[in-house]
PDB file of C-alpha atoms in Angstrom:
ATOM      1  CA  MET A 446      84.108 117.132  73.925  1.00 76.00           C
ATOM      2  CA  GLN A 447      82.709 113.615  73.831  1.00 82.00           C
ATOM      3  CA  LYS A 448      81.613 111.964  77.039  1.00 90.00           C
ATOM      4  CA  TYR A 449      82.978 108.580  77.986  1.00 89.00           C
ATOM      5  CA  LYS A 450      82.815 106.125  80.858  1.00 92.00           C
ATOM      6  CA  SER A 451      85.252 103.616  82.310  1.00 93.00           C
ATOM      7  CA  VAL A 452      84.349  99.989  81.763  1.00 93.00           C
ATOM      8  CA  GLU A 453      85.451  96.694  83.244  1.00 94.00           C
ATOM      9  CA  ILE A 454      86.589  93.938  80.895  1.00 93.00           C
ATOM     10  CA  THR A 455      87.323  90.245  81.122  1.00 93.00           C
ATOM     11  CA  GLU A 456      90.810  88.803  80.825  1.00 91.00           C
ATOM     12  CA  SER A 457      90.066  87.390  77.362  1.00 91.00           C
ATOM     13  CA  GLN A 458      88.869  90.856  76.257  1.00 94.00           C
ATOM     14  CA  LEU A 459      92.112  92.367  77.571  1.00 94.00           C
ATOM     15  CA  GLU A 460      94.128  89.767  75.661  1.00 92.00           C
ATOM     16  CA  ASP A 461      92.173  90.554  72.474  1.00 93.00           C
ATOM     17  CA  LEU A 462      92.689  94.306  72.946  1.00 94.00           C
ATOM     18  CA  ALA A 463      96.426  93.817  73.509  1.00 93.00           C
ATOM     19  CA  ARG A 464      96.704  91.635  70.411  1.00 92.00           C
ATOM     20  CA  THR A 465      94.720  93.898  68.096  1.00 93.00           C
ATOM     21  CA  GLY A 466      95.970  97.165  69.596  1.00 93.00           C
ATOM     22  CA  SER A 467      99.606  96.357  70.316  1.00 95.00           C
ATOM     23  CA  GLU A 468     100.665  99.725  68.834  1.00 95.00           C
ATOM     24  CA  MET A 469      98.598 101.376  71.578  1.00 95.00           C
ATOM     25  CA  ILE A 470     100.761  99.653  74.183  1.00 96.00           C
ATOM     26  CA  GLU A 471     104.071 100.640  72.642  1.00 95.00           C
ATOM     27  CA  GLU A 472     105.015 102.171  69.334  1.00 95.00           C
ATOM     28  CA  GLY A 473     106.304  99.527  66.931  1.00 95.00           C
ATOM     29  CA  LEU A 474     105.061  96.609  69.048  1.00 96.00           C
ATOM     30  CA  LYS A 475     103.612  93.860  66.851  1.00 96.00           C
ATOM     31  CA  TYR A 476     101.544  90.865  67.960  1.00 95.00           C
ATOM     32  CA  VAL A 477     103.034  87.520  66.948  1.00 94.00           C
ATOM     33  CA  ASP A 478     101.061  84.789  68.720  1.00 92.00           C
ATOM     34  CA  HIS A 479      99.852  83.400  72.000  1.00 85.00           C
ATOM     35  CA  LYS A 480     101.174  80.027  72.859  1.00 75.00           C
ATOM     36  CA  LYS A 481     100.703  76.992  75.033  1.00 69.00           C
ATOM     37  CA  ILE A 482     103.765  76.585  77.234  1.00 70.00           C
ATOM     38  CA  PRO A 483     104.531  72.973  78.202  1.00 64.00           C
ATOM     39  CA  GLY A 484     103.874  72.582  81.927  1.00 64.00           C
ATOM     40  CA  ASN A 485     103.309  76.334  82.427  1.00 59.00           C
ATOM     41  CA  GLY A 486      99.890  77.016  80.927  1.00 67.00           C
ATOM     42  CA  GLN A 487      99.103  79.606  78.276  1.00 75.00           C
ATOM     43  CA  MET A 488     101.337  82.574  77.490  1.00 80.00           C
ATOM     44  CA  ASP A 489      99.063  85.569  77.099  1.00 87.00           C
ATOM     45  CA  ALA A 490     100.888  87.034  74.134  1.00 92.00           C
ATOM     46  CA  LEU A 491     104.125  86.959  72.221  1.00 94.00           C
ATOM     47  CA  PHE A 492     105.179  90.199  70.514  1.00 96.00           C
ATOM     48  CA  VAL A 493     108.123  91.593  68.612  1.00 96.00           C
ATOM     49  CA  ASP A 494     109.163  95.177  69.322  1.00 96.00           C
ATOM     50  CA  ARG A 495     110.441  97.807  66.904  1.00 95.00           C
ATOM     51  CA  GLY A 496     114.023  96.730  67.646  1.00 95.00           C
ATOM     52  CA  ASN A 497     113.166  93.120  66.614  1.00 96.00           C
ATOM     53  CA  SER A 498     113.409  91.815  70.182  1.00 96.00           C
ATOM     54  CA  ILE A 499     110.994  89.058  71.128  1.00 96.00           C
ATOM     55  CA  VAL A 500     108.612  90.095  73.917  1.00 96.00           C
ATOM     56  CA  ALA A 501     106.741  87.760  76.262  1.00 95.00           C
ATOM     57  CA  ALA A 502     103.660  89.375  77.788  1.00 95.00           C
ATOM     58  CA  GLU A 503     101.589  88.508  80.833  1.00 95.00           C
ATOM     59  CA  LEU A 504      98.270  90.284  81.375  1.00 95.00           C
ATOM     60  CA  ASN A 505      95.837  90.434  84.253  1.00 95.00           C
ATOM     61  CA  ILE A 506      92.609  92.330  84.956  1.00 95.00           C
ATOM     62  CA  VAL A 507      93.407  92.637  88.678  1.00 96.00           C
ATOM     63  CA  GLU A 508      96.497  93.863  90.490  1.00 96.00           C
ATOM     64  CA  ASP A 509      98.376  90.731  91.515  1.00 95.00           C
ATOM     65  CA  ASP A 510     101.989  90.359  92.622  1.00 95.00           C
ATOM     66  CA  ASN A 511     102.047  86.812  91.196  1.00 95.00           C
ATOM     67  CA  LEU A 512     101.911  88.382  87.732  1.00 95.00           C
ATOM     68  CA  LEU A 513     105.676  88.901  87.944  1.00 96.00           C
ATOM     69  CA  LEU A 514     106.403  85.251  88.774  1.00 94.00           C
ATOM     70  CA  GLN A 515     104.142  84.011  85.987  1.00 92.00           C
ATOM     71  CA  GLY A 516     105.745  86.445  83.566  1.00 94.00           C
ATOM     72  CA  LEU A 517     109.230  85.281  84.560  1.00 94.00           C
ATOM     73  CA  ASP A 518     108.204  81.670  83.835  1.00 92.00           C
ATOM     74  CA  TYR A 519     107.262  82.731  80.296  1.00 92.00           C
ATOM     75  CA  TYR A 520     110.411  84.838  79.987  1.00 94.00           C
ATOM     76  CA  ASN A 521     112.423  81.744  80.942  1.00 93.00           C
ATOM     77  CA  TYR A 522     110.580  79.639  78.373  1.00 92.00           C
ATOM     78  CA  VAL A 523     111.278  82.205  75.631  1.00 93.00           C
ATOM     79  CA  ALA A 524     114.939  82.500  76.692  1.00 94.00           C
ATOM     80  CA  ASN A 525     115.390  78.729  76.511  1.00 93.00           C
ATOM     81  CA  ASN A 526     113.655  78.479  73.125  1.00 93.00           C
ATOM     82  CA  ILE A 527     114.623  81.748  71.447  1.00 94.00           C
ATOM     83  CA  GLU A 528     116.238  80.173  68.367  1.00 95.00           C
ATOM     84  CA  ALA A 529     113.261  77.876  67.764  1.00 93.00           C
ATOM     85  CA  LEU A 530     110.767  80.730  68.238  1.00 93.00           C
ATOM     86  CA  ALA A 531     112.734  82.986  65.891  1.00 93.00           C
ATOM     87  CA  HIS A 532     112.657  80.190  63.298  1.00 93.00           C
ATOM     88  CA  ILE A 533     108.944  79.448  63.754  1.00 92.00           C
ATOM     89  CA  TYR A 534     108.075  83.145  63.473  1.00 92.00           C
ATOM     90  CA  LYS A 535     110.772  84.045  60.936  1.00 91.00           C
ATOM     91  CA  ASN A 536     108.333  86.214  58.971  1.00 94.00           C
ATOM     92  CA  ASP A 537     107.816  88.444  62.026  1.00 94.00           C
ATOM     93  CA  GLY A 538     111.394  89.709  62.083  1.00 93.00           C
ATOM     94  CA  ILE A 539     112.465  88.331  65.465  1.00 94.00           C
ATOM     95  CA  ASP A 540     116.209  88.681  65.999  1.00 95.00           C
ATOM     96  CA  PRO A 541     117.379  85.915  68.384  1.00 94.00           C
ATOM     97  CA  THR A 542     120.557  87.863  69.183  1.00 95.00           C
ATOM     98  CA  LYS A 543     118.579  90.734  70.718  1.00 94.00           C
ATOM     99  CA  SER A 544     117.718  90.976  74.396  1.00 94.00           C
ATOM    100  CA  ILE A 545     114.446  89.265  75.322  1.00 96.00           C
ATOM    101  CA  ARG A 546     111.814  91.474  76.950  1.00 96.00           C
ATOM    102  CA  LEU A 547     108.975  90.893  79.383  1.00 97.00           C
ATOM    103  CA  ILE A 548     105.882  93.111  79.443  1.00 97.00           C
ATOM    104  CA  LEU A 549     103.403  92.961  82.312  1.00 97.00           C
ATOM    105  CA  ILE A 550      99.986  94.575  81.812  1.00 97.00           C
ATOM    106  CA  SER A 551      97.597  95.156  84.708  1.00 96.00           C
ATOM    107  CA  PRO A 552      95.238  97.847  86.066  1.00 96.00           C
ATOM    108  CA  GLY A 553      97.956  98.643  88.619  1.00 96.00           C
ATOM    109  CA  PHE A 554     101.138  97.391  90.235  1.00 96.00           C
ATOM    110  CA  SER A 555     101.967  97.257  93.916  1.00 96.00           C
ATOM    111  CA  GLN A 556     105.072  98.947  95.268  1.00 94.00           C
ATOM    112  CA  THR A 557     106.298  95.470  96.183  1.00 95.00           C
ATOM    113  CA  LEU A 558     106.145  94.296  92.568  1.00 96.00           C
ATOM    114  CA  THR A 559     107.848  97.392  91.169  1.00 95.00           C
ATOM    115  CA  ASN A 560     110.585  97.146  93.815  1.00 93.00           C
ATOM    116  CA  ARG A 561     111.187  93.505  92.912  1.00 94.00           C
ATOM    117  CA  CYS A 562     111.432  94.372  89.222  1.00 94.00           C
ATOM    118  CA  ARG A 563     114.308  96.757  89.786  1.00 91.00           C
ATOM    119  CA  TYR A 564     116.520  93.995  91.149  1.00 90.00           C
ATOM    120  CA  ILE A 565     115.746  91.421  88.448  1.00 92.00           C
ATOM    121  CA  ASP A 566     118.290  91.169  85.670  1.00 89.00           C
ATOM    122  CA  ALA A 567     115.718  91.067  82.874  1.00 92.00           C
ATOM    123  CA  ASN A 568     114.335  93.698  80.524  1.00 95.00           C
ATOM    124  CA  ILE A 569     110.902  94.283  82.118  1.00 96.00           C
ATOM    125  CA  SER A 570     108.285  96.893  81.171  1.00 97.00           C
ATOM    126  CA  LEU A 571     105.166  97.556  83.250  1.00 97.00           C
ATOM    127  CA  TYR A 572     102.003  98.932  81.631  1.00 97.00           C
ATOM    128  CA  THR A 573      98.816  99.886  83.414  1.00 97.00           C
ATOM    129  CA  TYR A 574      95.577 100.120  81.478  1.00 96.00           C
ATOM    130  CA  LYS A 575      92.072 101.555  81.674  1.00 95.00           C
ATOM    131  CA  CYS A 576      89.255 100.856  79.266  1.00 95.00           C
ATOM    132  CA  ILE A 577      86.649 103.377  78.203  1.00 93.00           C
ATOM    133  CA  LYS A 578      83.562 103.550  76.029  1.00 92.00           C
ATOM    134  CA  ILE A 579      82.575 106.775  74.320  1.00 92.00           C
ATOM    135  CA  ASP A 580      78.884 107.613  74.729  1.00 90.00           C
ATOM    136  CA  GLY A 581      76.891 106.241  71.802  1.00 88.00           C
ATOM    137  CA  SER A 582      79.495 103.608  70.931  1.00 89.00           C
ATOM    138  CA  GLU A 583      79.973 100.016  72.014  1.00 89.00           C
ATOM    139  CA  GLU A 584      83.667 100.008  71.104  1.00 92.00           C
ATOM    140  CA  VAL A 585      85.966  99.437  74.077  1.00 93.00           C
ATOM    141  CA  ILE A 586      89.069 101.623  73.883  1.00 93.00           C
ATOM    142  CA  PRO A 587      92.094 100.624  75.963  1.00 94.00           C
ATOM    143  CA  ILE A 588      94.458 103.275  77.286  1.00 94.00           C
ATOM    144  CA  PHE A 589      97.886 101.935  78.206  1.00 96.00           C
ATOM    145  CA  SER A 590     100.411 103.828  80.279  1.00 96.00           C
ATOM    146  CA  GLU A 591     103.957 102.763  81.140  1.00 96.00           C
ATOM    147  CA  THR A 592     104.866 102.610  84.816  1.00 94.00           C
ATOM    148  CA  SER A 593     108.479 103.403  85.544  1.00 93.00           C
ATOM    149  CA  ILE A 594     110.572 100.933  87.491  1.00 92.00           C
ATOM    150  CA  PRO A 595     112.870 102.642  89.993  1.00 87.00           C
ATOM    151  CA  LYS A 596     116.581 102.188  89.430  1.00 85.00           C
ATOM    152  CA  PRO A 597     118.352  99.862  91.873  1.00 80.00           C
ATOM    153  CA  ARG A 598     120.096 101.521  94.769  1.00 75.00           C
ATOM    154  CA  GLU A 599     123.758 101.922  94.105  1.00 71.00           C
ATOM    155  CA  ALA A 600     126.072  99.613  95.974  1.00 63.00           C
ATOM    156  CA  PRO A 601     128.071 101.291  98.718  1.00 64.00           C
ATOM    157  CA  ARG A 602     131.227 102.862  97.390  1.00 61.00           C
ATOM    158  CA  LYS A 603     134.130 100.497  97.456  1.00 63.00           C
ATOM    159  CA  GLU A 604     136.814 101.684  99.788  1.00 60.00           C
ATOM    160  CA  SER A 605     139.663 102.899  97.653  1.00 56.00           C
ATOM    161  CA  ASP A 606     143.176 101.587  97.989  1.00 57.00           C
ATOM    162  CA  HIS A 607     144.543 105.023  97.103  1.00 64.00           C
ATOM    163  CA  PHE A 608     144.948 107.468  99.927  1.00 63.00           C
ATOM    164  CA  GLU A 609     144.373 110.429  97.599  1.00 65.00           C
ATOM    165  CA  ASP A 610     140.923 109.094  96.694  1.00 66.00           C
ATOM    166  CA  ARG A 611     139.917 109.129 100.339  1.00 66.00           C
ATOM    167  CA  LEU A 612     140.750 112.810 100.658  1.00 69.00           C
ATOM    168  CA  GLY A 613     137.674 113.567  98.582  1.00 71.00           C
ATOM    169  CA  TYR A 614     135.492 112.592 101.543  1.00 74.00           C
ATOM    170  CA  LEU A 615     136.536 115.743 103.439  1.00 77.00           C
ATOM    171  CA  THR A 616     134.116 118.594 102.908  1.00 79.00           C
ATOM    172  CA  ASN A 617     135.295 121.094 105.519  1.00 83.00           C
ATOM    173  CA  GLN A 618     137.897 123.429 103.989  1.00 84.00           C
ATOM    174  CA  GLU A 619     139.715 124.013 107.309  1.00 86.00           C
ATOM    175  CA  ASN A 620     140.114 120.257 107.814  1.00 83.00           C
ATOM    176  CA  LYS A 621     141.419 119.893 104.260  1.00 81.00           C
ATOM    177  CA  GLU A 622     144.087 122.533 104.940  1.00 84.00           C
ATOM    178  CA  ILE A 623     145.163 120.857 108.198  1.00 85.00           C
ATOM    179  CA  LEU A 624     145.427 117.512 106.415  1.00 82.00           C
ATOM    180  CA  ALA A 625     147.394 119.046 103.527  1.00 81.00           C
ATOM    181  CA  SER A 626     149.850 120.544 106.038  1.00 84.00           C
ATOM    182  CA  LEU A 627     150.197 117.192 107.812  1.00 82.00           C
ATOM    183  CA  LEU A 628     150.802 115.342 104.546  1.00 80.00           C
ATOM    184  CA  SER A 629     153.466 117.794 103.437  1.00 82.00           C
ATOM    185  CA  ASP A 630     155.210 117.421 106.837  1.00 81.00           C
ATOM    186  CA  LEU A 631     155.130 113.578 106.886  1.00 77.00           C
ATOM    187  CA  PRO A 632     158.281 113.069 104.756  1.00 80.00           C
ATOM    188  CA  ASN A 633     160.259 115.027 107.391  1.00 81.00           C
ATOM    189  CA  TRP A 634     159.301 112.699 110.206  1.00 77.00           C
ATOM    190  CA  GLY A 635     161.899 110.200 111.367  1.00 73.00           C
ATOM    191  CA  ASN A 636     161.488 106.470 111.807  1.00 73.00           C
ATOM    192  CA  ASP A 637     161.131 106.682 115.576  1.00 71.00           C
ATOM    193  CA  PRO A 638     157.781 105.641 117.070  1.00 69.00           C
ATOM    194  CA  ILE A 639     155.465 108.600 117.505  1.00 66.00           C
ATOM    195  CA  LEU A 640     153.313 108.930 120.557  1.00 67.00           C
ATOM    196  CA  ILE A 641     150.209 111.043 120.084  1.00 65.00           C
ATOM    197  CA  GLU A 642     148.169 111.944 123.112  1.00 65.00           C
ATOM    198  CA  PRO A 643     144.413 111.422 122.665  1.00 55.00           C
TER     199      PRO A 643
END
């Protein structure tokens, strides 16, 4: 087994590794360009995935919660210019009718960032990375790993308008039988007011 060591890289090295090794990030991911965004700086990378969706990517060599906000700015730019970008990069197979994606790449992501991602209505993927060098080689090898985003908590169940639906909340069999007996007896009750002692 070959020996290797972890190495630190600069942000420009990370960008180069993501561009040249996009398949290592995600199967079928293809680098398209990096682009100056008017008023928003430089987009780290623009990709197209195997489903022909355009993918904006934001990369950082340190864990930083602001990565999400910066990425969303680029996502917004791509969303507002999708037809133009698909035309400019028509040879890259971008389908402007497909959902736009955002990929964030960082050595790690805080719980705060991953929690925020689950409530954002955008197709976001999080990838952590480590870089290694095999002994005797100067080649830097990136290892990318997808971080799962937890699913949003389900909204509380809407109270049903149907009485029968509410019966499902009872779990005690004895209580279910008492209620069934009461329900079958209800049609026999008169219209007089009923007084029930506490």
